[in-house]
Amino acid sequence: MHLTITLHGRYKTLAGSSQLKITIPDNATIWHVIDTFIHQYPEVAKDKSRMMVTKNHSYVSPDTPIHKTDSISIAPPLVSGG
Amino acid sequence: MMNNRFIRQLTVPEFGENGQKILESNHVGIIGCGGLGSHLADFFVRMGVQTLTIIDDDCVELSNLHRTALYTEKDIGTPKTTTLSKHLLAINPRLKIHAHTTRLTAPNTEQLLASCNIILDGTDNIPTRYLVNELSVKHHIPWVYAGVYSTIGMILAIIPASGPCFSCVHPTLSQPSETNIPVIGHLPAAVAAIQCSEALKILLGTLSPKLIIYNLWTQQIDHLDIQKNPDCPICCKQQFSYLKK
Ligand SMILES: [Zn+2]
């Protein structure tokens, strides 16, 4: 399926746009979105286990299945310095 | 004298006399007295907070001075809480300050923070934020998360009764392995200023919380709308694993 995902923070800066069109299998999970994003922008691979992905404005785990009508967004991990 | 002291912010329509009254009547807690925490304390005391709790177990180090408020070279080696208290009392000698030179842990969290009306995050680690989040949900105390990295700050106001909690936003975030994380010197002041605005709007009841991602270098600001997770173990199921540790 074709999906347009929303990017936030430095991911948006990296892609030069808040919208990224990706193609993933019809039975895809959030993992496919993450892997496709990393494949396109390998410099974000270090964030893989910590990036924040939402489906329809709620946090979801990477194993969550997705449907072509879902709204998916990816943001960098929450930062922790004080 | 008191009216003169705040005259320039009493005339700000978003804040006004009502905001001043609310600020002066609420007990503010700040966890961590480093880059974020020292600026938060400085802002809140200058703006009129009368009752403040500060918590930190560290001493002032030379490597803190590029990003903190109020500390000087003479303060190096002294506990941050006692030194910050001294500087804050010089700004307002009538301030009621509860300074705790200790690490926030499961056994002391409720005792130190449950009497606060709002909590501001100036910590430097993820587990403490999960602990504060549980306290917030259990005692219905709003708090404002913030973190900094390099030129980027993230801020989220958490009102447990109505919005997502920290665990709704990310339930299993691990502490990053990187130590001595990069932070440009003026970032904590900017992020603490945003955090302060979010806290004031919580107290005034005018906030719609969103996760804010701010890049101080590019001046880009991004807002993420994140909803409450109906399966959240903390705010929906009241399972407080950090408080029980
Ligand atoms: Zn929650």
Coordinates of C-alpha atoms and ligand atoms in Angstrom, one line a residue:
Chain A
M1 CA 0.0 0.0 0.0
H2 CA 1.0 3.6 -0.5
L3 CA 1.1 5.8 2.6
T4 CA 1.9 9.4 3.4
I5 CA 3.5 9.7 6.8
T6 CA 4.1 12.9 8.8
L7 CA 7.6 13.6 10.1
H8 CA 8.4 15.8 13.1
G9 CA 11.4 17.6 14.6
R10 CA 14.7 16.8 13.0
Y11 CA 13.2 14.1 10.8
K12 CA 11.2 16.8 9.1
T13 CA 14.4 18.8 8.6
L14 CA 16.2 15.8 7.3
A15 CA 13.6 15.0 4.7
G16 CA 13.0 18.7 3.8
S17 CA 9.3 18.2 4.2
S18 CA 6.8 17.1 6.9
Q19 CA 5.3 14.6 4.5
L20 CA 6.9 11.5 3.2
K21 CA 5.4 9.0 0.7
I22 CA 6.3 5.4 1.3
T23 CA 5.3 2.0 -0.1
I24 CA 4.8 -0.9 2.3
P25 CA 3.2 -4.4 2.2
D26 CA -0.6 -4.6 2.5
N27 CA -0.3 -6.5 5.8
A28 CA 2.3 -4.1 7.2
T29 CA 3.0 -3.2 10.8
I30 CA 4.6 -0.1 12.2
W31 CA 8.0 -1.9 11.9
H32 CA 7.7 -1.7 8.1
V33 CA 7.2 2.1 8.4
I34 CA 10.2 2.4 10.6
D35 CA 12.4 0.2 8.4
T36 CA 11.4 2.0 5.2
F37 CA 12.1 5.4 6.8
I38 CA 15.6 4.1 8.0
H39 CA 16.3 2.6 4.6
Q40 CA 15.7 6.0 3.1
Y41 CA 17.5 8.0 5.8
P42 CA 20.2 5.6 7.3
E43 CA 21.4 8.3 9.7
V44 CA 18.3 7.8 11.9
A45 CA 19.0 4.1 12.4
K46 CA 20.5 4.8 15.9
D47 CA 17.0 5.9 17.0
K48 CA 15.3 2.7 15.8
S49 CA 14.3 1.3 19.2
R50 CA 13.4 4.6 20.7
M51 CA 11.6 6.7 18.0
M52 CA 8.1 7.8 18.7
V53 CA 5.5 6.6 16.3
T54 CA 1.8 7.4 16.5
K55 CA -1.2 6.0 14.7
N56 CA -4.2 8.2 14.6
H57 CA -2.6 10.5 17.2
S58 CA -1.9 7.7 19.8
Y59 CA 1.4 6.1 20.6
V60 CA 1.6 2.6 19.2
S61 CA 4.1 -0.2 19.6
P62 CA 6.1 -1.3 16.5
D63 CA 4.1 -4.6 16.2
T64 CA 0.9 -2.7 15.6
P65 CA -0.8 -3.5 12.2
I66 CA -1.7 -0.5 10.0
H67 CA -4.3 0.1 7.4
K68 CA -4.1 2.5 4.5
T69 CA -6.5 4.9 6.0
D70 CA -4.4 5.3 9.2
S71 CA -2.6 8.5 10.0
I72 CA 1.0 7.7 10.9
S73 CA 3.6 10.1 12.3
I74 CA 7.2 9.6 13.4
A75 CA 9.1 11.9 15.8
P76 CA 12.6 11.5 17.2
P77 CA 12.9 10.0 20.7
L78 CA 12.0 12.2 23.7
V79 CA 15.2 13.9 24.9
S80 CA 16.4 13.6 28.4
G81 CA 19.0 16.2 29.2
G82 CA 18.3 18.8 31.9
Chain B
M1 CA 5.9 48.1 46.6
M2 CA 4.5 44.7 45.7
N3 CA 2.2 46.2 43.0
N4 CA 5.2 48.0 41.5
R5 CA 7.2 44.8 41.5
F6 CA 4.8 43.0 39.1
I7 CA 3.3 46.0 37.4
R8 CA 4.8 45.1 34.0
Q9 CA 3.3 41.6 33.9
L10 CA 0.0 42.5 35.5
T11 CA -0.8 44.5 32.3
V12 CA -0.2 41.4 30.1
P13 CA -3.7 40.4 29.0
E14 CA -3.0 36.6 28.9
F15 CA -1.8 36.8 32.6
G16 CA -3.1 39.8 34.4
E17 CA -4.0 40.1 38.1
N18 CA -5.8 36.8 38.0
G19 CA -2.6 35.1 36.8
Q20 CA -0.6 36.9 39.5
K21 CA -3.0 35.7 42.3
I22 CA -2.9 32.2 41.0
L23 CA 0.9 32.1 40.7
E24 CA 1.3 33.5 44.3
S25 CA -1.1 31.0 45.8
N26 CA 0.3 27.8 44.3
H27 CA 3.1 25.6 45.5
V28 CA 5.5 24.9 42.7
G29 CA 7.9 21.9 42.7
I30 CA 11.1 21.7 40.6
I31 CA 13.0 18.5 40.3
G32 CA 16.6 19.0 39.3
C33 CA 18.5 22.3 39.8
G34 CA 20.8 22.1 36.7
G35 CA 20.3 23.8 33.3
L36 CA 16.5 23.6 33.2
G37 CA 15.8 23.6 36.9
S38 CA 17.9 26.7 37.8
H39 CA 16.3 28.8 35.0
L40 CA 12.8 27.5 36.1
A41 CA 13.4 28.5 39.7
D42 CA 14.8 31.9 38.6
F43 CA 11.8 32.6 36.4
F44 CA 9.1 31.5 38.8
V45 CA 10.5 33.3 41.8
R46 CA 11.0 36.5 39.8
M47 CA 7.4 36.2 38.5
G48 CA 6.0 35.9 42.0
V49 CA 5.8 32.3 43.2
Q50 CA 5.7 32.3 47.0
T51 CA 6.1 28.6 47.8
L52 CA 8.7 26.5 46.1
T53 CA 10.2 23.0 46.5
I54 CA 13.5 22.2 44.8
I55 CA 15.1 18.8 44.8
D56 CA 18.6 17.8 43.6
D57 CA 21.5 15.7 45.0
D58 CA 24.4 17.2 43.0
C59 CA 26.9 19.9 43.7
V60 CA 27.7 22.8 41.3
E61 CA 30.4 21.9 38.8
L62 CA 32.4 24.0 36.5
S63 CA 30.9 22.2 33.5
N64 CA 27.4 23.4 34.7
L65 CA 28.1 27.1 34.4
H66 CA 27.7 27.5 30.7
R67 CA 24.0 26.6 30.8
T68 CA 22.7 27.3 34.3
A69 CA 21.2 30.4 35.8
L70 CA 22.4 32.2 39.0
Y71 CA 25.4 29.9 39.9
T72 CA 28.9 31.5 39.9
E73 CA 32.4 30.1 40.1
K74 CA 32.4 30.7 43.8
D75 CA 29.5 28.1 44.1
I76 CA 31.5 25.3 42.6
G77 CA 31.5 22.3 45.0
T78 CA 28.5 23.5 46.9
P79 CA 25.1 21.6 46.9
K80 CA 22.9 23.0 44.1
T81 CA 19.8 23.2 46.3
T82 CA 21.4 25.2 49.1
T83 CA 23.2 27.5 46.7
L84 CA 20.2 28.0 44.5
S85 CA 18.1 28.7 47.6
K86 CA 20.5 31.4 48.7
H87 CA 20.3 33.1 45.2
L88 CA 16.5 32.8 45.1
L89 CA 16.1 34.3 48.6
A90 CA 18.2 37.2 47.5
I91 CA 15.6 37.8 44.7
N92 CA 12.7 37.5 47.2
P93 CA 13.5 37.2 50.9
R94 CA 9.9 36.3 51.7
L95 CA 10.0 33.2 49.5
K96 CA 9.0 29.9 51.4
I97 CA 11.5 27.5 50.0
H98 CA 11.8 23.8 50.7
A99 CA 15.2 22.7 49.4
H100 CA 15.9 18.9 49.5
T101 CA 19.5 17.8 48.8
T102 CA 18.6 14.3 47.8
R103 CA 17.9 12.1 44.8
L104 CA 14.2 11.6 44.0
T105 CA 13.5 7.9 44.6
A106 CA 10.4 5.8 45.0
P107 CA 10.4 5.9 48.9
N108 CA 10.7 9.8 49.1
T109 CA 8.7 11.0 46.0
E110 CA 5.3 11.2 47.6
Q111 CA 6.7 12.8 50.8
L112 CA 8.6 15.5 48.9
L113 CA 6.1 16.3 46.1
A114 CA 2.6 15.4 47.0
S115 CA 1.9 18.8 48.5
C116 CA 2.9 20.6 45.3
N117 CA 0.1 22.0 43.0
I118 CA 2.3 21.7 39.9
I119 CA 5.7 20.0 39.2
L120 CA 8.3 21.2 36.7
D121 CA 10.8 18.7 35.2
G122 CA 14.5 19.7 35.3
T123 CA 15.9 16.2 35.7
D124 CA 18.4 14.5 33.4
N125 CA 17.1 11.0 33.2
I126 CA 14.1 9.0 31.9
P127 CA 13.4 6.7 35.0
T128 CA 12.9 9.7 37.2
R129 CA 10.3 11.1 34.7
Y130 CA 8.3 7.8 34.9
L131 CA 8.4 8.1 38.7
V132 CA 7.2 11.7 38.6
N133 CA 4.5 10.7 36.1
E134 CA 3.1 8.1 38.4
L135 CA 3.1 10.5 41.3
S136 CA 1.3 13.0 39.1
V137 CA -1.4 10.5 38.1
K138 CA -1.8 9.1 41.6
H139 CA -2.1 12.5 43.3
H140 CA -3.7 14.4 40.3
I141 CA -0.8 16.9 40.1
P142 CA -0.1 18.3 36.7
W143 CA 3.6 18.4 35.6
V144 CA 5.6 19.7 32.7
Y145 CA 8.1 17.4 31.1
A146 CA 11.1 19.0 29.3
G147 CA 14.4 17.7 28.0
V148 CA 17.3 19.2 26.0
Y149 CA 19.8 17.8 23.5
S150 CA 22.2 19.8 21.4
T151 CA 20.0 22.6 20.0
I152 CA 16.7 20.8 20.5
G153 CA 14.2 21.0 23.4
M154 CA 11.1 19.0 23.9
I155 CA 8.3 20.0 26.2
L156 CA 5.0 18.4 27.2
A157 CA 2.5 19.6 29.7
I158 CA 0.7 16.7 31.4
I159 CA -2.7 17.1 33.0
P160 CA -3.5 13.6 34.1
A161 CA -7.2 14.1 34.5
S162 CA -7.8 15.2 31.0
G163 CA -4.8 14.5 28.7
P164 CA -2.2 11.9 27.9
C165 CA 0.4 11.1 30.6
F166 CA 4.1 10.6 29.9
S167 CA 3.5 6.8 29.5
C168 CA 0.8 7.4 27.0
V169 CA 3.3 9.3 24.9
H170 CA 6.0 6.6 25.2
P171 CA 5.5 3.7 27.6
T172 CA 8.8 2.0 27.4
L173 CA 11.5 4.6 26.7
S174 CA 15.0 3.6 27.8
Q175 CA 17.6 5.9 29.1
P176 CA 20.0 6.8 26.2
S177 CA 23.5 5.3 26.6
E178 CA 25.2 8.5 25.7
T179 CA 26.7 10.4 28.7
N180 CA 27.7 14.1 28.8
I181 CA 25.1 14.9 26.2
P182 CA 25.7 18.0 24.1
V183 CA 23.7 21.1 25.1
I184 CA 24.3 24.6 23.7
G185 CA 24.5 27.1 26.6
H186 CA 21.4 29.2 25.9
L187 CA 19.1 26.2 25.2
P188 CA 17.9 25.4 28.8
A189 CA 16.9 29.0 29.3
A190 CA 14.7 29.0 26.1
V191 CA 13.2 25.6 26.9
A192 CA 12.6 26.5 30.6
A193 CA 10.8 29.6 29.3
I194 CA 8.4 27.5 27.2
Q195 CA 8.0 25.1 30.1
C196 CA 7.1 28.1 32.3
S197 CA 4.4 29.3 29.8
E198 CA 2.9 25.8 29.7
A199 CA 2.8 25.7 33.5
L200 CA 1.2 29.1 33.8
K201 CA -1.5 28.0 31.2
I202 CA -2.2 24.9 33.3
L203 CA -2.6 27.0 36.4
L204 CA -4.9 29.4 34.5
G205 CA -6.8 26.6 32.9
T206 CA -6.2 27.7 29.4
L207 CA -3.9 25.0 28.1
S208 CA -4.5 22.4 25.3
P209 CA -1.4 20.2 25.8
K210 CA 0.7 19.2 22.8
L211 CA 4.2 17.8 22.6
I212 CA 6.4 20.7 21.5
I213 CA 9.7 20.1 19.6
Y214 CA 11.7 23.3 19.5
N215 CA 15.0 23.8 17.6
L216 CA 16.7 26.8 19.0
W217 CA 19.2 26.9 16.0
T218 CA 16.8 26.8 13.1
Q219 CA 13.9 28.4 15.1
Q220 CA 11.6 25.6 14.0
I221 CA 8.8 24.6 16.3
D222 CA 6.7 21.6 15.9
H223 CA 3.5 20.5 17.8
L224 CA 2.4 16.9 18.1
D225 CA -1.1 16.1 19.1
I226 CA -1.0 12.9 21.2
Q227 CA -4.1 11.4 22.7
K228 CA -4.6 9.4 25.9
N229 CA -3.9 5.7 25.5
P230 CA -7.0 3.9 26.7
D231 CA -4.8 0.9 27.6
C232 CA -2.2 3.0 29.5
P233 CA -1.1 1.1 32.6
I234 CA -0.5 4.3 34.5
C235 CA -3.3 6.8 33.8
C236 CA -6.0 4.3 32.8
K237 CA -5.2 1.3 35.0
Q238 CA -3.4 3.0 37.9
Q239 CA -0.6 0.5 38.0
F240 CA 2.3 2.4 39.6
S241 CA 5.4 0.2 39.2
Y242 CA 8.0 2.9 39.6
L243 CA 6.4 4.2 42.9
K244 CA 6.5 0.7 44.2
K245 CA 10.2 0.0 43.4
Ligands
ZN1 ZN -1.2 7.4 30.4

